[in-house]
mmCIF file of C-alpha atoms and ligand atoms in Angstrom:
data_model
loop_
_atom_site.group_PDB
_atom_site.id
_atom_site.type_symbol
_atom_site.label_atom_id
_atom_site.label_comp_id
_atom_site.label_asym_id
_atom_site.label_seq_id
_atom_site.Cartn_x
_atom_site.Cartn_y
_atom_site.Cartn_z
ATOM 1 C CA MET X 1 10.206 -11.149 -8.413
ATOM 2 C CA ARG X 2 7.050 -10.541 -6.361
ATOM 3 C CA LEU X 3 6.542 -6.978 -4.372
ATOM 4 C CA LEU X 4 4.437 -6.431 -1.669
ATOM 5 C CA ARG X 5 3.118 -3.390 -1.005
ATOM 6 C CA PHE X 6 2.286 -3.176 3.652
ATOM 7 C CA ASP X 7 1.903 -1.185 6.939
ATOM 8 C CA GLY X 8 1.876 2.308 5.610
ATOM 9 C CA GLY X 9 2.982 1.490 2.159
ATOM 10 C CA ARG X 10 6.666 0.108 3.216
ATOM 11 C CA VAL X 11 8.141 -2.058 -0.060
ATOM 12 C CA GLY X 12 8.793 -5.694 0.954
ATOM 13 C CA VAL X 13 10.086 -8.566 -1.395
ATOM 14 C CA VAL X 14 8.567 -11.977 -1.006
ATOM 15 C CA GLN X 15 9.660 -15.340 -1.323
ATOM 16 C CA GLY X 16 7.574 -18.287 0.337
ATOM 17 C CA ASP X 17 5.982 -17.233 3.716
ATOM 18 C CA ARG X 18 7.725 -14.163 3.768
ATOM 19 C CA VAL X 19 8.339 -10.552 3.143
ATOM 20 C CA PHE X 20 11.605 -8.873 2.846
ATOM 21 C CA ASP X 21 11.176 -5.082 3.798
ATOM 22 C CA VAL X 22 13.039 -3.473 1.075
ATOM 23 C CA THR X 23 11.921 0.041 0.881
ATOM 24 C CA ASP X 24 15.393 2.163 1.242
ATOM 25 C CA ALA X 25 16.385 0.011 -1.758
ATOM 26 C CA ALA X 26 13.163 0.303 -3.544
ATOM 27 C CA GLY X 27 13.400 3.967 -3.137
ATOM 28 C CA VAL X 28 10.153 5.307 -1.544
ATOM 29 C CA ASP X 29 9.234 7.080 1.027
ATOM 30 C CA PRO X 30 5.937 5.981 3.007
ATOM 31 C CA LYS X 31 4.777 9.080 3.724
ATOM 32 C CA LEU X 32 4.642 10.584 0.098
ATOM 33 C CA TRP X 33 1.879 12.439 -0.652
ATOM 34 C CA PRO X 34 0.048 11.571 -3.213
ATOM 35 C CA PRO X 35 1.343 8.285 -2.872
ATOM 36 C CA VAL X 36 2.606 7.148 -5.900
ATOM 37 C CA GLY X 37 6.132 6.200 -4.749
ATOM 38 C CA MET X 38 5.541 2.658 -6.890
ATOM 39 C CA VAL X 39 4.364 3.959 -9.647
ATOM 40 C CA GLN X 40 8.031 5.307 -9.233
ATOM 41 C CA LEU X 41 9.726 2.104 -8.747
ATOM 42 C CA VAL X 42 8.131 1.211 -11.852
ATOM 43 C CA ALA X 43 8.755 3.668 -13.551
ATOM 44 C CA ASP X 44 12.311 2.809 -12.390
ATOM 45 C CA PHE X 45 12.894 -0.305 -12.050
ATOM 46 C CA ALA X 46 15.767 -1.440 -13.942
ATOM 47 C CA SER X 47 17.729 0.438 -12.800
ATOM 48 C CA ARG X 48 16.219 -0.254 -8.846
ATOM 49 C CA ARG X 49 16.358 -4.037 -9.313
ATOM 50 C CA GLY X 50 19.490 -5.316 -8.826
ATOM 51 C CA ALA X 51 19.398 -2.737 -5.609
ATOM 52 C CA ILE X 52 16.184 -4.486 -4.682
ATOM 53 C CA ALA X 53 17.922 -8.087 -4.611
ATOM 54 C CA ALA X 54 20.634 -7.328 -3.468
ATOM 55 C CA ALA X 55 19.163 -5.455 -0.545
ATOM 56 C CA VAL X 56 16.785 -9.450 0.052
ATOM 57 C CA ALA X 57 19.660 -10.925 1.213
ATOM 58 C CA SER X 58 20.538 -8.553 4.493
ATOM 59 C CA ALA X 59 16.629 -7.429 5.173
ATOM 60 C CA GLU X 60 14.102 -8.381 8.359
ATOM 61 C CA SER X 61 12.137 -10.298 7.107
ATOM 62 C CA ARG X 62 8.332 -11.116 8.372
ATOM 63 C CA ARG X 63 6.179 -13.700 7.779
ATOM 64 C CA ILE X 64 3.052 -11.765 5.693
ATOM 65 C CA ALA X 65 0.741 -13.272 8.203
ATOM 66 C CA ASP X 66 1.557 -10.826 10.242
ATOM 67 C CA VAL X 67 2.144 -7.604 7.754
ATOM 68 C CA SER X 68 -1.085 -5.335 6.369
ATOM 69 C CA ILE X 69 -1.250 -5.831 2.962
ATOM 70 C CA GLU X 70 -2.443 -2.886 1.073
ATOM 71 C CA THR X 71 -2.951 -2.056 -2.775
ATOM 72 C CA PRO X 72 -0.213 -2.140 -4.680
ATOM 73 C CA ILE X 73 -0.748 0.325 -6.533
ATOM 74 C CA PRO X 74 -2.366 2.759 -4.692
ATOM 75 C CA TRP X 75 -2.296 5.922 -6.880
ATOM 76 C CA PRO X 76 -1.966 4.971 -10.692
ATOM 77 C CA ASN X 77 -2.838 7.497 -13.691
ATOM 78 C CA LYS X 78 -5.304 4.976 -15.033
ATOM 79 C CA LEU X 79 -7.501 2.399 -13.722
ATOM 80 C CA VAL X 80 -8.455 0.497 -17.247
ATOM 81 C CA ALA X 81 -11.103 -2.468 -17.578
ATOM 82 C CA PHE X 82 -12.400 -4.895 -20.257
ATOM 83 C CA PRO X 83 -15.623 -5.858 -20.660
ATOM 84 C CA ALA X 84 -17.458 -8.991 -21.904
ATOM 85 C CA ASN X 85 -14.075 -10.735 -22.592
ATOM 86 C CA TYR X 86 -14.682 -13.824 -22.069
ATOM 87 C CA ARG X 87 -17.368 -15.681 -24.567
ATOM 88 C CA ALA X 88 -19.140 -18.170 -21.910
ATOM 89 C CA HIS X 89 -19.667 -14.206 -19.709
ATOM 90 C CA ALA X 90 -20.588 -12.666 -22.501
ATOM 91 C CA ALA X 91 -23.166 -15.199 -22.515
ATOM 92 C CA GLU X 92 -24.683 -15.488 -19.022
ATOM 93 C CA MET X 93 -25.352 -11.613 -18.929
ATOM 94 C CA ALA X 94 -26.905 -11.624 -22.205
ATOM 95 C CA THR X 95 -24.509 -8.599 -23.702
ATOM 96 C CA ASP X 96 -24.503 -8.695 -27.828
ATOM 97 C CA TYR X 97 -21.331 -7.646 -27.636
ATOM 98 C CA THR X 98 -17.357 -8.565 -26.352
ATOM 99 C CA ALA X 99 -14.630 -6.195 -25.650
ATOM 100 C CA SER X 100 -13.776 -6.065 -28.849
ATOM 101 C CA THR X 101 -16.797 -4.030 -30.380
ATOM 102 C CA ARG X 102 -16.855 -2.372 -27.055
ATOM 103 C CA GLY X 103 -13.734 -1.452 -25.505
ATOM 104 C CA PHE X 104 -12.855 -0.658 -22.045
ATOM 105 C CA PHE X 105 -14.282 1.870 -19.862
ATOM 106 C CA LEU X 106 -12.562 3.106 -16.520
ATOM 107 C CA LYS X 107 -13.193 2.393 -12.979
ATOM 108 C CA SER X 108 -12.068 4.998 -10.502
ATOM 109 C CA VAL X 109 -8.440 5.121 -8.786
ATOM 110 C CA SER X 110 -10.002 5.461 -5.592
ATOM 111 C CA SER X 111 -11.577 2.475 -5.649
ATOM 112 C CA LEU X 112 -8.883 0.269 -5.246
ATOM 113 C CA SER X 113 -7.913 -1.345 -2.224
ATOM 114 C CA GLY X 114 -5.666 -4.247 -1.211
ATOM 115 C CA ALA X 115 -5.559 -7.886 0.324
ATOM 116 C CA GLY X 116 -5.453 -6.481 3.865
ATOM 117 C CA GLN X 117 -8.723 -4.732 3.552
ATOM 118 C CA PRO X 118 -12.555 -5.429 3.307
ATOM 119 C CA ILE X 119 -14.314 -5.122 0.985
ATOM 120 C CA VAL X 120 -16.784 -2.681 2.364
ATOM 121 C CA LEU X 121 -20.769 -3.339 0.685
ATOM 122 C CA PRO X 122 -23.105 0.011 0.726
ATOM 123 C CA GLU X 123 -26.563 -0.417 2.056
ATOM 124 C CA PRO X 124 -28.779 -2.638 0.470
ATOM 125 C CA LEU X 125 -29.703 -1.131 -3.105
ATOM 126 C CA GLY X 126 -32.354 -3.988 -4.190
ATOM 127 C CA ARG X 127 -30.045 -5.324 -6.267
ATOM 128 C CA GLU X 128 -26.851 -7.971 -6.287
ATOM 129 C CA ILE X 129 -23.286 -7.098 -5.522
ATOM 130 C CA HIS X 130 -21.016 -9.814 -7.608
ATOM 131 C CA HIS X 131 -17.632 -10.900 -7.349
ATOM 132 C CA GLU X 132 -15.426 -10.398 -11.223
ATOM 133 C CA GLY X 133 -11.839 -12.286 -10.920
ATOM 134 C CA GLU X 134 -9.381 -11.451 -13.182
ATOM 135 C CA LEU X 135 -5.956 -10.943 -14.394
ATOM 136 C CA ALA X 136 -4.893 -7.318 -13.398
ATOM 137 C CA VAL X 137 -1.963 -6.529 -15.765
ATOM 138 C CA VAL X 138 0.376 -3.556 -14.650
ATOM 139 C CA ILE X 139 1.887 -1.334 -17.506
ATOM 140 C CA GLY X 140 5.957 -0.601 -17.286
ATOM 141 C CA ARG X 141 6.513 1.653 -19.973
ATOM 142 C CA ARG X 142 4.524 4.220 -21.042
ATOM 143 C CA GLY X 143 3.228 3.845 -24.534
ATOM 144 C CA ARG X 144 0.539 5.605 -27.021
ATOM 145 C CA HIS X 145 -0.022 3.946 -30.243
ATOM 146 C CA ILE X 146 1.825 0.549 -28.822
ATOM 147 C CA PRO X 147 1.889 -2.629 -31.655
ATOM 148 C CA ARG X 148 0.266 -6.071 -30.513
ATOM 149 C CA ALA X 149 3.973 -7.646 -31.993
ATOM 150 C CA ARG X 150 5.230 -4.573 -28.739
ATOM 151 C CA ALA X 151 2.688 -4.686 -26.252
ATOM 152 C CA LEU X 152 4.341 -6.970 -24.652
ATOM 153 C CA ASP X 153 7.587 -5.075 -23.872
ATOM 154 C CA HIS X 154 4.849 -3.163 -21.681
ATOM 155 C CA VAL X 155 4.725 -5.095 -18.710
ATOM 156 C CA PHE X 156 6.084 -4.760 -15.830
ATOM 157 C CA GLY X 157 3.781 -7.244 -14.036
ATOM 158 C CA TYR X 158 0.563 -9.483 -13.297
ATOM 159 C CA ALA X 159 -1.779 -9.786 -10.118
ATOM 160 C CA CYS X 160 -5.443 -10.883 -8.640
ATOM 161 C CA LEU X 161 -8.148 -8.087 -8.831
ATOM 162 C CA LEU X 162 -11.663 -8.408 -8.087
ATOM 163 C CA ASP X 163 -13.606 -5.916 -10.342
ATOM 164 C CA ILE X 164 -16.880 -5.722 -7.600
ATOM 165 C CA THR X 165 -19.952 -4.861 -9.185
ATOM 166 C CA VAL X 166 -24.068 -3.417 -8.984
ATOM 167 C CA ARG X 167 -25.210 -6.194 -11.097
ATOM 168 C CA GLY X 168 -27.808 -3.386 -13.321
ATOM 169 C CA LEU X 169 -27.627 -2.282 -16.686
ATOM 170 C CA ASP X 170 -29.483 0.759 -16.157
ATOM 171 C CA VAL X 171 -26.884 2.834 -14.635
ATOM 172 C CA GLU X 172 -23.379 3.323 -15.803
ATOM 173 C CA ARG X 173 -20.841 1.002 -14.965
ATOM 174 C CA THR X 174 -18.574 3.352 -14.069
ATOM 175 C CA MET X 175 -20.645 4.456 -10.783
ATOM 176 C CA ARG X 176 -21.501 1.113 -10.174
ATOM 177 C CA LYS X 177 -17.873 -0.517 -10.281
ATOM 178 C CA SER X 178 -16.655 2.927 -8.322
ATOM 179 C CA TYR X 179 -17.515 2.399 -4.813
ATOM 180 C CA ASP X 180 -15.112 2.291 -2.751
ATOM 181 C CA THR X 181 -13.311 -1.253 -1.650
ATOM 182 C CA PHE X 182 -14.814 -2.123 -5.290
ATOM 183 C CA THR X 183 -11.572 -3.092 -6.676
ATOM 184 C CA PRO X 184 -9.110 -5.360 -4.221
ATOM 185 C CA VAL X 185 -5.430 -5.719 -6.090
ATOM 186 C CA GLY X 186 -2.868 -8.104 -5.846
ATOM 187 C CA PRO X 187 -1.784 -9.991 -3.208
ATOM 188 C CA TRP X 188 1.590 -8.852 -4.464
ATOM 189 C CA ILE X 189 2.323 -8.088 -8.443
ATOM 190 C CA THR X 190 4.550 -10.884 -9.967
ATOM 191 C CA THR X 191 7.063 -9.375 -12.026
ATOM 192 C CA ALA X 192 5.843 -10.115 -15.754
ATOM 193 C CA ASP X 193 9.587 -12.172 -16.282
ATOM 194 C CA GLU X 194 8.175 -15.097 -13.574
ATOM 195 C CA VAL X 195 4.675 -14.846 -15.275
ATOM 196 C CA GLY X 196 5.600 -16.204 -18.788
ATOM 197 C CA ASP X 197 3.042 -16.036 -21.206
ATOM 198 C CA PRO X 198 -0.271 -14.372 -19.751
ATOM 199 C CA SER X 199 -2.661 -16.473 -22.773
ATOM 200 C CA GLY X 200 -1.793 -19.931 -20.057
ATOM 201 C CA LEU X 201 -2.818 -18.670 -16.817
ATOM 202 C CA ARG X 202 -5.782 -20.918 -15.109
ATOM 203 C CA LEU X 203 -7.312 -18.542 -12.749
ATOM 204 C CA ARG X 204 -10.044 -20.106 -10.190
ATOM 205 C CA LEU X 205 -12.467 -18.325 -7.749
ATOM 206 C CA TRP X 206 -14.026 -19.272 -4.159
ATOM 207 C CA VAL X 207 -16.740 -16.951 -2.503
ATOM 208 C CA GLY X 208 -15.867 -19.851 0.719
ATOM 209 C CA ASP X 209 -15.149 -23.018 0.289
ATOM 210 C CA GLU X 210 -17.341 -22.934 -2.745
ATOM 211 C CA LEU X 211 -15.943 -23.093 -6.529
ATOM 212 C CA ARG X 212 -16.955 -20.372 -8.668
ATOM 213 C CA GLN X 213 -15.559 -19.380 -11.745
ATOM 214 C CA ASP X 214 -12.441 -21.667 -13.036
ATOM 215 C CA ALA X 215 -11.123 -20.503 -16.166
ATOM 216 C CA HIS X 216 -7.739 -19.972 -18.460
ATOM 217 C CA THR X 217 -6.986 -16.364 -20.365
ATOM 218 C CA ARG X 218 -6.557 -18.549 -23.423
ATOM 219 C CA ASP X 219 -10.322 -17.845 -23.258
ATOM 220 C CA LEU X 220 -9.933 -13.630 -23.575
ATOM 221 C CA VAL X 221 -11.748 -12.353 -26.272
ATOM 222 C CA LEU X 222 -9.003 -9.691 -26.503
ATOM 223 C CA ASP X 223 -5.620 -11.146 -25.413
ATOM 224 C CA VAL X 224 -3.107 -8.733 -23.364
ATOM 225 C CA PRO X 225 -1.529 -7.580 -26.326
ATOM 226 C CA GLY X 226 -5.251 -7.109 -27.723
ATOM 227 C CA MET X 227 -6.262 -4.812 -24.945
ATOM 228 C CA ILE X 228 -2.664 -2.590 -24.320
ATOM 229 C CA GLU X 229 -2.956 -2.070 -28.288
ATOM 230 C CA MET X 230 -6.592 -1.023 -28.487
ATOM 231 C CA ALA X 231 -6.542 1.095 -25.322
ATOM 232 C CA ALA X 232 -2.645 2.695 -26.591
ATOM 233 C CA SER X 233 -5.108 3.458 -29.584
ATOM 234 C CA VAL X 234 -6.975 6.122 -27.111
ATOM 235 C CA LEU X 235 -4.385 7.028 -25.072
ATOM 236 C CA THR X 236 -1.226 7.091 -23.596
ATOM 237 C CA LEU X 237 -0.784 3.963 -21.364
ATOM 238 C CA GLU X 238 1.602 5.011 -17.988
ATOM 239 C CA PRO X 239 3.791 3.447 -15.684
ATOM 240 C CA GLY X 240 1.878 1.729 -13.348
ATOM 241 C CA ASP X 241 -1.281 1.949 -15.428
ATOM 242 C CA VAL X 242 -3.836 -1.555 -14.444
ATOM 243 C CA ILE X 243 -6.012 -2.848 -16.827
ATOM 244 C CA ALA X 244 -8.766 -4.845 -15.669
ATOM 245 C CA THR X 245 -8.836 -7.954 -18.135
ATOM 246 C CA GLY X 246 -12.541 -8.745 -17.593
ATOM 247 C CA THR X 247 -14.062 -11.257 -16.249
ATOM 248 C CA PRO X 248 -15.371 -15.522 -17.729
ATOM 249 C CA GLU X 249 -18.452 -16.909 -16.782
ATOM 250 C CA GLY X 250 -19.536 -18.027 -13.105
ATOM 251 C CA VAL X 251 -19.686 -14.540 -11.024
ATOM 252 C CA GLY X 252 -22.593 -14.572 -8.444
ATOM 253 C CA PRO X 253 -23.451 -12.431 -5.676
ATOM 254 C CA ILE X 254 -21.032 -11.675 -2.934
ATOM 255 C CA THR X 255 -22.916 -11.202 1.059
ATOM 256 C CA ALA X 256 -21.440 -9.736 4.380
ATOM 257 C CA GLY X 257 -19.057 -12.218 5.802
ATOM 258 C CA ASP X 258 -18.383 -14.245 2.752
ATOM 259 C CA THR X 259 -14.109 -14.691 1.364
ATOM 260 C CA VAL X 260 -13.490 -13.887 -1.430
ATOM 261 C CA THR X 261 -10.332 -15.831 -2.911
ATOM 262 C CA VAL X 262 -9.345 -15.082 -6.119
ATOM 263 C CA GLU X 263 -5.903 -17.335 -7.699
ATOM 264 C CA ILE X 264 -4.322 -17.289 -10.566
ATOM 265 C CA GLU X 265 -1.366 -19.485 -12.359
ATOM 266 C CA ARG X 266 2.143 -18.456 -11.772
ATOM 267 C CA VAL X 267 0.810 -14.896 -9.693
ATOM 268 C CA GLY X 268 -0.655 -15.423 -6.855
ATOM 269 C CA ARG X 269 -3.543 -16.306 -4.897
ATOM 270 C CA MET X 270 -5.861 -13.652 -2.219
ATOM 271 C CA SER X 271 -8.221 -13.505 -0.153
ATOM 272 C CA VAL X 272 -10.670 -10.831 1.003
ATOM 273 C CA ALA X 273 -13.326 -10.622 3.237
ATOM 274 C CA VAL X 274 -16.832 -9.049 2.810
ATOM 275 C CA VAL X 275 -18.471 -6.597 5.641
ATOM 276 C CA GLN X 276 -21.456 -4.361 5.593
ATOM 277 C CA GLY X 277 -20.886 -0.736 5.568
ATOM 278 C CA GLU X 278 -23.345 2.356 5.599
ATOM 279 C CA GLY X 279 -24.389 4.720 3.098
ATOM 280 C CA GLY X 280 -24.406 4.534 -0.680
ATOM 281 C CA SER X 281 -27.525 4.561 -2.305
ATOM 282 C CA ASN X 282 -28.149 7.719 -4.768
ATOM 283 C CA LEU X 283 -30.369 9.266 -6.850
ATOM 284 C CA ALA X 284 -29.525 6.854 -9.194
ATOM 285 C CA LEU X 285 -29.716 3.814 -6.967
ATOM 286 C CA PRO X 286 -32.019 4.354 -4.796
ATOM 287 C CA ARG X 287 -32.410 2.621 -1.428
ATOM 288 C CA ALA X 288 -34.191 -0.672 -1.526
HETATM 289 MN MN1 LIG M 1 -15.063 -6.673 -14.753
#
């Protein structure tokens, strides 16, 4: 099942180029604040799935192109991210470590945005801002100390993710990657049963028509079960938590006017515009 969030917190099921509104069957109140309806749906999905599937048969549908797509889970407990998780990317960044030896970091959950919203660049900082195309894992079941043999039982689904990054190792990763709109996720969540083995997915990223990244998740240094095992060795993974699994080689700059498209086999295809915003420099990142 492909779950889309759209038009002010409504929940839809995607089939082909159409979205079926199943907000009521999903038990989600679009006006709820904080917006944790999707977290609750992920946690309760086993008991809701039948009603949602039944609702599709009678729900009104619209063309996906006619709705405003929002990030699937706007208020997760955590956004966990792995650096240097493809050897060729670690080489292009000249890091002397990989995710296996460096571990994970956290991005601000307020950096999450959806396929219908642009990436808003800060004012020029005198350094490049890069695309990182990544597979997103959405956690479905709470767990701590999860052995890799049972790790995939904790996965709800997958999505496309962009880990937008201000380059430069001189300031903290969290700050460079946590600007509002620096983590587009979507366009929807594809449930794990439709994706199968997460080590069997081709990932591609284009800027405009130019193919920049073309890789395969079999080349992850730390695979999806390994990432879940590592994260859960430290913290409790909660339903709705998102894991950014790391980007392959081919990262590069984005500028205002670009369109960034990421496509992951059996998961989805997401295109996001890039626009120029105001502000964003500070004492750690002085204006250029
Ligand atoms: Mn990344």
